[in-house]
PDB file of C-alpha atoms in Angstrom:
ATOM      1  CA  MET A  47       0.000   0.000   0.000  1.00  0.00           C
ATOM      2  CA  VAL A  48       1.326   3.383  -0.974  1.00  0.00           C
ATOM      3  CA  SER A  49       1.197   6.113   1.629  1.00  0.00           C
ATOM      4  CA  LEU A  50       1.126   9.696   0.474  1.00  0.00           C
ATOM      5  CA  ARG A  51       2.576  12.320   2.767  1.00  0.00           C
ATOM      6  CA  PHE A  52       2.625  16.081   2.292  1.00  0.00           C
ATOM      7  CA  PRO A  53       4.943  18.533   3.990  1.00  0.00           C
ATOM      8  CA  THR A  54       3.189  20.587   6.625  1.00  0.00           C
ATOM      9  CA  ALA A  55       4.260  23.800   5.006  1.00  0.00           C
ATOM     10  CA  ALA A  56       2.587  22.876   1.711  1.00  0.00           C
ATOM     11  CA  VAL A  57      -0.888  22.735   3.192  1.00  0.00           C
ATOM     12  CA  PRO A  58      -2.628  26.107   2.729  1.00  0.00           C
ATOM     13  CA  ARG A  59      -4.365  27.567   5.736  1.00  0.00           C
ATOM     14  CA  LEU A  60      -7.955  28.647   5.175  1.00  0.00           C
ATOM     15  CA  PRO A  61      -9.463  31.588   6.982  1.00  0.00           C
ATOM     16  CA  PRO A  62     -11.875  30.574   9.784  1.00  0.00           C
ATOM     17  CA  LYS A  63     -15.538  30.422   8.869  1.00  0.00           C
ATOM     18  CA  PRO A  64     -17.619  33.221  10.365  1.00  0.00           C
ATOM     19  CA  VAL A  65     -19.937  32.119  13.172  1.00  0.00           C
ATOM     20  CA  PRO A  66     -23.571  32.761  12.120  1.00  0.00           C
ATOM     21  CA  ASN A  67     -25.314  35.392  14.168  1.00  0.00           C
ATOM     22  CA  GLY A  68     -28.948  35.349  15.310  1.00  0.00           C
ATOM     23  CA  VAL A  69     -30.207  37.048  12.156  1.00  0.00           C
ATOM     24  CA  THR A  70     -28.514  34.488   9.923  1.00  0.00           C
ATOM     25  CA  ILE A  71     -29.924  31.561  11.924  1.00  0.00           C
ATOM     26  CA  ALA A  72     -33.442  32.995  11.803  1.00  0.00           C
ATOM     27  CA  ALA A  73     -33.213  33.496   8.063  1.00  0.00           C
ATOM     28  CA  THR A  74     -32.002  29.912   7.559  1.00  0.00           C
ATOM     29  CA  LEU A  75     -34.857  28.484   9.617  1.00  0.00           C
ATOM     30  CA  ALA A  76     -37.403  30.602   7.766  1.00  0.00           C
ATOM     31  CA  ALA A  77     -36.080  29.377   4.425  1.00  0.00           C
ATOM     32  CA  ALA A  78     -36.277  25.754   5.575  1.00  0.00           C
ATOM     33  CA  ALA A  79     -39.842  26.215   6.803  1.00  0.00           C
ATOM     34  CA  ALA A  80     -40.855  27.818   3.511  1.00  0.00           C
ATOM     35  CA  ALA A  81     -39.351  24.918   1.543  1.00  0.00           C
ATOM     36  CA  ALA A  82     -41.177  22.383   3.719  1.00  0.00           C
ATOM     37  CA  ALA A  83     -44.465  24.264   3.320  1.00  0.00           C
ATOM     38  CA  ALA A  84     -44.010  24.287  -0.446  1.00  0.00           C
ATOM     39  CA  ALA A  85     -43.399  20.530  -0.413  1.00  0.00           C
ATOM     40  CA  ALA A  86     -46.539  19.994   1.670  1.00  0.00           C
ATOM     41  CA  ALA A  87     -48.590  22.111  -0.724  1.00  0.00           C
ATOM     42  CA  SER A  88     -47.237  20.097  -3.649  1.00  0.00           C
ATOM     43  CA  LEU A  89     -48.209  16.809  -2.017  1.00  0.00           C
ATOM     44  CA  THR A  90     -51.672  18.180  -1.211  1.00  0.00           C
ATOM     45  CA  LEU A  91     -52.244  19.182  -4.803  1.00  0.00           C
ATOM     46  CA  THR A  92     -51.062  15.760  -5.983  1.00  0.00           C
ATOM     47  CA  ALA A  93     -53.499  14.011  -3.642  1.00  0.00           C
ATOM     48  CA  LYS A  94     -56.389  16.227  -4.736  1.00  0.00           C
ATOM     49  CA  SER A  95     -55.653  15.673  -8.411  1.00  0.00           C
ATOM     50  CA  ALA A  96     -55.741  11.905  -7.795  1.00  0.00           C
ATOM     51  CA  GLY A  97     -59.154  12.167  -6.182  1.00  0.00           C
ATOM     52  CA  ARG A  98     -58.017  11.125  -2.699  1.00  0.00           C
ATOM     53  CA  PRO A  99     -59.139  12.886   0.489  1.00  0.00           C
ATOM     54  CA  VAL A 100     -56.373  14.910   2.097  1.00  0.00           C
ATOM     55  CA  PRO A 101     -56.085  14.337   5.860  1.00  0.00           C
ATOM     56  CA  LEU A 102     -55.414  17.408   7.949  1.00  0.00           C
ATOM     57  CA  PRO A 103     -52.682  17.317  10.604  1.00  0.00           C
ATOM     58  CA  SER A 104     -53.562  18.232  14.154  1.00  0.00           C
ATOM     59  CA  PRO A 105     -52.463  21.711  15.296  1.00  0.00           C
ATOM     60  CA  SER A 106     -49.811  20.164  17.531  1.00  0.00           C
ATOM     61  CA  ALA A 107     -48.442  17.848  14.851  1.00  0.00           C
ATOM     62  CA  PRO A 108     -45.020  18.732  13.407  1.00  0.00           C
ATOM     63  CA  LEU A 109     -44.831  19.789   9.797  1.00  0.00           C
ATOM     64  CA  TRP A 110     -43.162  16.559   8.666  1.00  0.00           C
ATOM     65  CA  ALA A 111     -46.194  14.618   9.964  1.00  0.00           C
ATOM     66  CA  SER A 112     -48.377  16.330   7.364  1.00  0.00           C
ATOM     67  CA  LEU A 113     -45.884  15.396   4.664  1.00  0.00           C
ATOM     68  CA  SER A 114     -46.098  11.692   5.538  1.00  0.00           C
ATOM     69  CA  LEU A 115     -49.911  11.685   5.788  1.00  0.00           C
ATOM     70  CA  ALA A 116     -50.675  13.450   2.511  1.00  0.00           C
ATOM     71  CA  ASP A 117     -50.529  10.253   0.438  1.00  0.00           C
ATOM     72  CA  GLY A 118     -51.512   7.854   3.245  1.00  0.00           C
ATOM     73  CA  ALA A 119     -54.747   6.230   4.313  1.00  0.00           C
ATOM     74  CA  ALA A 120     -57.340   7.826   6.572  1.00  0.00           C
ATOM     75  CA  PRO A 121     -56.820   7.491  10.336  1.00  0.00           C
ATOM     76  CA  GLY A 122     -58.007   4.117  11.606  1.00  0.00           C
ATOM     77  CA  SER A 123     -57.822   2.417   8.209  1.00  0.00           C
ATOM     78  CA  VAL A 124     -54.343   0.913   8.635  1.00  0.00           C
ATOM     79  CA  GLU A 125     -53.605  -2.213  10.660  1.00  0.00           C
ATOM     80  CA  PRO A 126     -50.714  -0.916  12.810  1.00  0.00           C
ATOM     81  CA  ARG A 127     -48.619  -4.078  13.141  1.00  0.00           C
ATOM     82  CA  THR A 128     -48.500  -4.964   9.435  1.00  0.00           C
ATOM     83  CA  GLY A 129     -49.170  -1.586   7.801  1.00  0.00           C
ATOM     84  CA  ALA A 130     -51.945  -3.125   5.678  1.00  0.00           C
ATOM     85  CA  ALA A 131     -54.266  -0.331   4.492  1.00  0.00           C
ATOM     86  CA  PHE A 132     -58.009  -0.583   3.900  1.00  0.00           C
ATOM     87  CA  PRO A 133     -60.312   1.766   1.965  1.00  0.00           C
ATOM     88  CA  THR A 134     -62.737   3.682   4.182  1.00  0.00           C
ATOM     89  CA  GLU A 135     -65.523   2.430   1.897  1.00  0.00           C
ATOM     90  CA  ASP A 136     -65.641  -0.781  -0.095  1.00  0.00           C
ATOM     91  CA  ALA A 137     -66.882  -1.144  -3.671  1.00  0.00           C
ATOM     92  CA  ALA A 138     -70.466  -1.544  -2.444  1.00  0.00           C
ATOM     93  CA  GLY A 139     -70.327   1.675  -0.398  1.00  0.00           C
ATOM     94  CA  ARG A 140     -70.123  -0.082   2.971  1.00  0.00           C
ATOM     95  CA  ARG A 141     -68.328   1.785   5.740  1.00  0.00           C
ATOM     96  CA  LEU A 142     -65.146   0.589   7.392  1.00  0.00           C
ATOM     97  CA  LEU A 143     -65.848  -0.029  11.092  1.00  0.00           C
ATOM     98  CA  GLY A 144     -62.536  -1.459  12.289  1.00  0.00           C
ATOM     99  CA  VAL A 145     -59.337  -3.250  11.310  1.00  0.00           C
ATOM    100  CA  GLY A 146     -57.547  -6.125  12.979  1.00  0.00           C
ATOM    101  CA  LEU A 147     -55.038  -8.938  12.621  1.00  0.00           C
ATOM    102  CA  ARG A 148     -55.407 -12.703  12.418  1.00  0.00           C
ATOM    103  CA  LYS A 149     -52.432 -14.443  14.015  1.00  0.00           C
ATOM    104  CA  THR A 150     -51.618 -18.091  14.543  1.00  0.00           C
ATOM    105  CA  SER A 151     -48.911 -19.981  16.376  1.00  0.00           C
ATOM    106  CA  VAL A 152     -46.619 -22.799  15.273  1.00  0.00           C
ATOM    107  CA  LEU A 153     -46.201 -25.545  17.863  1.00  0.00           C
ATOM    108  CA  GLY A 154     -47.394 -23.056  20.456  1.00  0.00           C
ATOM    109  CA  LEU A 155     -44.110 -21.152  20.175  1.00  0.00           C
ATOM    110  CA  LYS A 156     -43.760 -18.902  17.142  1.00  0.00           C
ATOM    111  CA  SER A 157     -46.531 -16.423  16.321  1.00  0.00           C
ATOM    112  CA  ILE A 158     -47.246 -15.735  12.639  1.00  0.00           C
ATOM    113  CA  ASP A 159     -49.219 -12.803  11.225  1.00  0.00           C
ATOM    114  CA  VAL A 160     -51.509 -14.460   8.666  1.00  0.00           C
ATOM    115  CA  TYR A 161     -53.753 -11.671   7.401  1.00  0.00           C
ATOM    116  CA  ALA A 162     -55.029  -8.245   8.311  1.00  0.00           C
ATOM    117  CA  PHE A 163     -58.753  -7.680   8.054  1.00  0.00           C
ATOM    118  CA  GLY A 164     -61.273  -4.872   7.827  1.00  0.00           C
ATOM    119  CA  VAL A 165     -64.932  -5.119   8.856  1.00  0.00           C
ATOM    120  CA  TYR A 166     -67.440  -3.143   6.771  1.00  0.00           C
ATOM    121  CA  ALA A 167     -71.195  -2.590   7.111  1.00  0.00           C
ATOM    122  CA  ASP A 168     -73.973  -0.818   5.260  1.00  0.00           C
ATOM    123  CA  GLY A 169     -74.778   2.257   7.360  1.00  0.00           C
ATOM    124  CA  ASN A 170     -78.380   2.441   6.129  1.00  0.00           C
ATOM    125  CA  ASP A 171     -78.982  -1.197   7.065  1.00  0.00           C
ATOM    126  CA  LEU A 172     -77.598  -0.602  10.549  1.00  0.00           C
ATOM    127  CA  GLU A 173     -79.925   2.357  11.068  1.00  0.00           C
ATOM    128  CA  GLN A 174     -82.996   0.655   9.615  1.00  0.00           C
ATOM    129  CA  GLN A 175     -82.522  -2.581  11.513  1.00  0.00           C
ATOM    130  CA  LEU A 176     -81.204  -1.326  14.858  1.00  0.00           C
ATOM    131  CA  LYS A 177     -81.698   2.399  15.423  1.00  0.00           C
ATOM    132  CA  GLU A 178     -85.271   2.184  16.696  1.00  0.00           C
ATOM    133  CA  LYS A 179     -84.252  -0.321  19.371  1.00  0.00           C
ATOM    134  CA  TYR A 180     -80.997   1.312  20.469  1.00  0.00           C
ATOM    135  CA  ARG A 181     -81.556   5.049  19.981  1.00  0.00           C
ATOM    136  CA  LYS A 182     -82.506   5.479  23.672  1.00  0.00           C
ATOM    137  CA  PHE A 183     -79.108   4.207  24.832  1.00  0.00           C
ATOM    138  CA  SER A 184     -76.004   6.338  25.115  1.00  0.00           C
ATOM    139  CA  ALA A 185     -72.928   5.575  23.013  1.00  0.00           C
ATOM    140  CA  SER A 186     -71.031   4.485  26.140  1.00  0.00           C
ATOM    141  CA  GLU A 187     -73.786   1.974  26.987  1.00  0.00           C
ATOM    142  CA  LEU A 188     -73.729   0.550  23.476  1.00  0.00           C
ATOM    143  CA  LYS A 189     -69.952   0.085  23.446  1.00  0.00           C
ATOM    144  CA  GLY A 190     -70.154  -2.828  25.848  1.00  0.00           C
ATOM    145  CA  SER A 191     -73.526  -4.227  24.815  1.00  0.00           C
ATOM    146  CA  ALA A 192     -73.468  -7.959  24.042  1.00  0.00           C
ATOM    147  CA  GLU A 193     -77.080  -7.675  22.862  1.00  0.00           C
ATOM    148  CA  LEU A 194     -76.096  -5.133  20.232  1.00  0.00           C
ATOM    149  CA  ILE A 195     -73.453  -7.442  18.782  1.00  0.00           C
ATOM    150  CA  ASN A 196     -75.891 -10.345  18.904  1.00  0.00           C
ATOM    151  CA  ASP A 197     -78.364  -8.317  16.831  1.00  0.00           C
ATOM    152  CA  VAL A 198     -75.661  -7.296  14.350  1.00  0.00           C
ATOM    153  CA  LEU A 199     -74.741 -10.963  13.900  1.00  0.00           C
ATOM    154  CA  GLY A 200     -78.326 -12.109  13.451  1.00  0.00           C
ATOM    155  CA  GLN A 201     -80.069  -9.323  11.523  1.00  0.00           C
ATOM    156  CA  ASP A 202     -80.184  -8.990   7.727  1.00  0.00           C
ATOM    157  CA  ILE A 203     -77.460  -6.318   7.600  1.00  0.00           C
ATOM    158  CA  GLN A 204     -75.135  -6.208   4.611  1.00  0.00           C
ATOM    159  CA  MET A 205     -71.569  -6.614   5.855  1.00  0.00           C
ATOM    160  CA  THR A 206     -68.148  -7.536   4.450  1.00  0.00           C
ATOM    161  CA  VAL A 207     -64.987  -8.839   6.040  1.00  0.00           C
ATOM    162  CA  ARG A 208     -62.032  -8.004   3.808  1.00  0.00           C
ATOM    163  CA  LEU A 209     -58.953 -10.176   4.375  1.00  0.00           C
ATOM    164  CA  GLN A 210     -55.565  -8.958   3.164  1.00  0.00           C
ATOM    165  CA  ILE A 211     -52.858 -11.635   3.171  1.00  0.00           C
ATOM    166  CA  VAL A 212     -49.641 -10.586   4.934  1.00  0.00           C
ATOM    167  CA  TYR A 213     -47.957 -14.003   5.246  1.00  0.00           C
ATOM    168  CA  GLY A 214     -46.061 -14.645   2.031  1.00  0.00           C
ATOM    169  CA  ARG A 215     -46.177 -18.450   2.136  1.00  0.00           C
ATOM    170  CA  LEU A 216     -49.882 -18.939   2.753  1.00  0.00           C
ATOM    171  CA  SER A 217     -51.480 -21.647   0.587  1.00  0.00           C
ATOM    172  CA  ILE A 218     -55.146 -22.032  -0.314  1.00  0.00           C
ATOM    173  CA  ARG A 219     -54.999 -25.440   1.351  1.00  0.00           C
ATOM    174  CA  SER A 220     -54.014 -23.766   4.640  1.00  0.00           C
ATOM    175  CA  VAL A 221     -56.940 -21.364   4.271  1.00  0.00           C
ATOM    176  CA  ARG A 222     -59.338 -24.264   3.743  1.00  0.00           C
ATOM    177  CA  SER A 223     -57.977 -26.083   6.767  1.00  0.00           C
ATOM    178  CA  ALA A 224     -58.141 -22.988   8.996  1.00  0.00           C
ATOM    179  CA  PHE A 225     -61.725 -22.168   7.963  1.00  0.00           C
ATOM    180  CA  GLU A 226     -62.759 -25.784   8.389  1.00  0.00           C
ATOM    181  CA  LYS A 227     -61.657 -25.602  12.003  1.00  0.00           C
ATOM    182  CA  SER A 228     -62.743 -22.076  12.958  1.00  0.00           C
ATOM    183  CA  VAL A 229     -65.995 -21.849  10.989  1.00  0.00           C
ATOM    184  CA  GLY A 230     -66.806 -25.440  11.869  1.00  0.00           C
ATOM    185  CA  SER A 231     -66.632 -24.683  15.589  1.00  0.00           C
ATOM    186  CA  ARG A 232     -68.964 -21.680  15.142  1.00  0.00           C
ATOM    187  CA  LEU A 233     -71.448 -23.688  13.098  1.00  0.00           C
ATOM    188  CA  GLN A 234     -71.644 -26.202  15.934  1.00  0.00           C
ATOM    189  CA  LYS A 235     -71.951 -23.368  18.446  1.00  0.00           C
ATOM    190  CA  PHE A 236     -74.984 -21.844  16.714  1.00  0.00           C
ATOM    191  CA  GLY A 237     -76.466 -24.778  14.819  1.00  0.00           C
ATOM    192  CA  GLY A 238     -75.579 -28.007  16.583  1.00  0.00           C
ATOM    193  CA  GLN A 239     -73.816 -31.067  15.211  1.00  0.00           C
ATOM    194  CA  ASP A 240     -75.575 -31.502  11.868  1.00  0.00           C
ATOM    195  CA  THR A 241     -73.586 -28.855   9.993  1.00  0.00           C
ATOM    196  CA  LYS A 242     -70.925 -30.865   8.145  1.00  0.00           C
ATOM    197  CA  GLU A 243     -72.577 -30.570   4.736  1.00  0.00           C
ATOM    198  CA  LEU A 244     -72.894 -26.783   5.068  1.00  0.00           C
ATOM    199  CA  LEU A 245     -69.268 -26.488   6.170  1.00  0.00           C
ATOM    200  CA  GLN A 246     -68.024 -28.576   3.249  1.00  0.00           C
ATOM    201  CA  SER A 247     -70.058 -26.476   0.808  1.00  0.00           C
ATOM    202  CA  PHE A 248     -68.236 -23.414   2.127  1.00  0.00           C
ATOM    203  CA  VAL A 249     -64.634 -24.693   2.231  1.00  0.00           C
ATOM    204  CA  ALA A 250     -65.017 -26.368  -1.189  1.00  0.00           C
ATOM    205  CA  LEU A 251     -65.186 -22.889  -2.757  1.00  0.00           C
ATOM    206  CA  PHE A 252     -61.491 -22.353  -1.920  1.00  0.00           C
ATOM    207  CA  LYS A 253     -60.120 -24.436  -4.779  1.00  0.00           C
ATOM    208  CA  ASP A 254     -56.459 -25.356  -5.292  1.00  0.00           C
ATOM    209  CA  GLU A 255     -56.275 -23.273  -8.468  1.00  0.00           C
ATOM    210  CA  TYR A 256     -56.312 -20.032  -6.459  1.00  0.00           C
ATOM    211  CA  LYS A 257     -52.952 -18.619  -5.407  1.00  0.00           C
ATOM    212  CA  LEU A 258     -52.542 -16.282  -2.453  1.00  0.00           C
ATOM    213  CA  PRO A 259     -49.320 -14.270  -2.670  1.00  0.00           C
ATOM    214  CA  LYS A 260     -48.719 -11.560  -0.098  1.00  0.00           C
ATOM    215  CA  GLY A 261     -51.198  -8.724  -0.611  1.00  0.00           C
ATOM    216  CA  SER A 262     -53.983 -10.947  -1.998  1.00  0.00           C
ATOM    217  CA  VAL A 263     -57.522 -10.022  -0.948  1.00  0.00           C
ATOM    218  CA  ILE A 264     -60.354 -12.341   0.068  1.00  0.00           C
ATOM    219  CA  GLU A 265     -63.803 -10.880   0.763  1.00  0.00           C
ATOM    220  CA  LEU A 266     -66.520 -12.623   2.744  1.00  0.00           C
ATOM    221  CA  SER A 267     -69.744 -10.665   2.280  1.00  0.00           C
ATOM    222  CA  ARG A 268     -73.183 -11.090   3.792  1.00  0.00           C
ATOM    223  CA  GLU A 269     -75.579  -9.819   1.142  1.00  0.00           C
ATOM    224  CA  SER A 270     -79.331  -9.281   1.477  1.00  0.00           C
ATOM    225  CA  ASN A 271     -81.386 -12.284   2.645  1.00  0.00           C
ATOM    226  CA  HIS A 272     -78.327 -13.787   4.371  1.00  0.00           C
ATOM    227  CA  VAL A 273     -76.482 -14.753   1.198  1.00  0.00           C
ATOM    228  CA  LEU A 274     -72.777 -15.285   1.812  1.00  0.00           C
ATOM    229  CA  LYS A 275     -70.684 -14.209  -1.198  1.00  0.00           C
ATOM    230  CA  ILE A 276     -67.009 -15.161  -1.427  1.00  0.00           C
ATOM    231  CA  SER A 277     -64.567 -13.280  -3.673  1.00  0.00           C
ATOM    232  CA  ILE A 278     -60.833 -13.786  -4.220  1.00  0.00           C
ATOM    233  CA  GLU A 279     -58.888 -10.945  -5.818  1.00  0.00           C
ATOM    234  CA  GLY A 280     -62.135  -9.337  -6.996  1.00  0.00           C
ATOM    235  CA  GLU A 281     -63.464 -12.523  -8.624  1.00  0.00           C
ATOM    236  CA  GLU A 282     -66.615 -14.040  -7.153  1.00  0.00           C
ATOM    237  CA  VAL A 283     -65.963 -17.739  -6.531  1.00  0.00           C
ATOM    238  CA  GLY A 284     -69.362 -18.682  -5.149  1.00  0.00           C
ATOM    239  CA  SER A 285     -72.255 -17.875  -2.836  1.00  0.00           C
ATOM    240  CA  ILE A 286     -74.340 -19.752  -0.283  1.00  0.00           C
ATOM    241  CA  GLN A 287     -77.630 -18.666   1.241  1.00  0.00           C
ATOM    242  CA  SER A 288     -77.466 -19.529   4.926  1.00  0.00           C
ATOM    243  CA  LYS A 289     -78.196 -17.347   7.925  1.00  0.00           C
ATOM    244  CA  LEU A 290     -76.270 -19.799  10.093  1.00  0.00           C
ATOM    245  CA  LEU A 291     -73.146 -19.657   7.916  1.00  0.00           C
ATOM    246  CA  CYS A 292     -73.215 -15.832   7.711  1.00  0.00           C
ATOM    247  CA  ARG A 293     -73.516 -15.545  11.471  1.00  0.00           C
ATOM    248  CA  SER A 294     -70.775 -18.113  12.089  1.00  0.00           C
ATOM    249  CA  ILE A 295     -68.256 -16.287   9.893  1.00  0.00           C
ATOM    250  CA  LEU A 296     -68.980 -12.830  11.313  1.00  0.00           C
ATOM    251  CA  ASP A 297     -68.699 -14.288  14.815  1.00  0.00           C
ATOM    252  CA  LEU A 298     -65.002 -14.969  14.151  1.00  0.00           C
ATOM    253  CA  TYR A 299     -64.364 -11.227  13.925  1.00  0.00           C
ATOM    254  CA  ILE A 300     -66.929  -9.536  16.194  1.00  0.00           C
ATOM    255  CA  GLY A 301     -68.335 -12.346  18.345  1.00  0.00           C
ATOM    256  CA  ASP A 302     -67.672 -13.458  21.919  1.00  0.00           C
ATOM    257  CA  ASP A 303     -64.180 -14.799  21.180  1.00  0.00           C
ATOM    258  CA  PRO A 304     -62.899 -12.757  18.219  1.00  0.00           C
ATOM    259  CA  PHE A 305     -59.573 -13.095  16.445  1.00  0.00           C
ATOM    260  CA  ASP A 306     -58.673  -9.530  17.498  1.00  0.00           C
ATOM    261  CA  LYS A 307     -60.385  -8.072  20.567  1.00  0.00           C
ATOM    262  CA  SER A 308     -59.352  -4.470  19.864  1.00  0.00           C
ATOM    263  CA  ALA A 309     -60.791  -4.727  16.332  1.00  0.00           C
ATOM    264  CA  LYS A 310     -64.118  -5.898  17.730  1.00  0.00           C
ATOM    265  CA  ASP A 311     -64.125  -3.004  20.224  1.00  0.00           C
ATOM    266  CA  ASN A 312     -63.538  -0.512  17.401  1.00  0.00           C
ATOM    267  CA  VAL A 313     -66.307  -2.052  15.312  1.00  0.00           C
ATOM    268  CA  GLN A 314     -68.766  -1.862  18.194  1.00  0.00           C
ATOM    269  CA  GLU A 315     -67.779   1.711  19.001  1.00  0.00           C
ATOM    270  CA  ASN A 316     -68.353   2.796  15.397  1.00  0.00           C
ATOM    271  CA  ILE A 317     -71.693   0.989  15.216  1.00  0.00           C
ATOM    272  CA  ALA A 318     -72.738   2.836  18.382  1.00  0.00           C
ATOM    273  CA  SER A 319     -71.680   6.119  16.777  1.00  0.00           C
ATOM    274  CA  ILE A 320     -73.801   5.404  13.673  1.00  0.00           C
ATOM    275  CA  LEU A 321     -76.849   4.570  15.766  1.00  0.00           C
ATOM    276  CA  GLN A 322     -76.465   7.764  17.812  1.00  0.00           C
ATOM    277  CA  SER A 323     -75.992  10.068  14.820  1.00  0.00           C
TER     278      SER A 323
END
């Protein structure tokens, strides 16, 4: 290795840099703030031109917070652990009530995030079916009401659970197996032992031909007259008319023993807010 050395005398001495005074510092900060404001305005215009709502930062939020939110999802529409985002309304105009996470464990040791989910409901259906009964209760009373959730599960209210896959190695066979176990237990809970044929009709819709890479979307929708519609990546794969099956699937997400308790709480809180509006 060659080492280069220079005589000390050959190195020119530069004059010391002037220390900025208060006026200079203030001017620098003002210029930086102006540049940041211009960037924020640019992002806002971009969001508006794309047709997306522009969230407003809180008065106490720093300026860079508004920069990061300008092209993000609305508050409450992102599952915090995975970052999976959900539209505040689905294609049918149903309102997002809450988001959550489905986890599972391997050998009781390692926890795996399988999919994030969003629960949607038709606001008009909620009001028509439930408002007359629950309008006399306060929002705080409705938040913890088991009867309210029981009515939501049983009434003819159009709802959708949107699943967004976050585990990259999930197979359709694993989905079938998981639904066979979880939905099967709910069918027995609400309908007794003679539910095997109904369960098989449901899981048979998840055929081997469907692939589920990370980011894939499955939608389980209760349509009018308790028709369960199943879609994978926007393609309808089948439907089954069964009040028992619709109730059993929704129970996984907002019932007594949900996959994500905080998601259920958010759903119930938003339902209460709709009924009190």
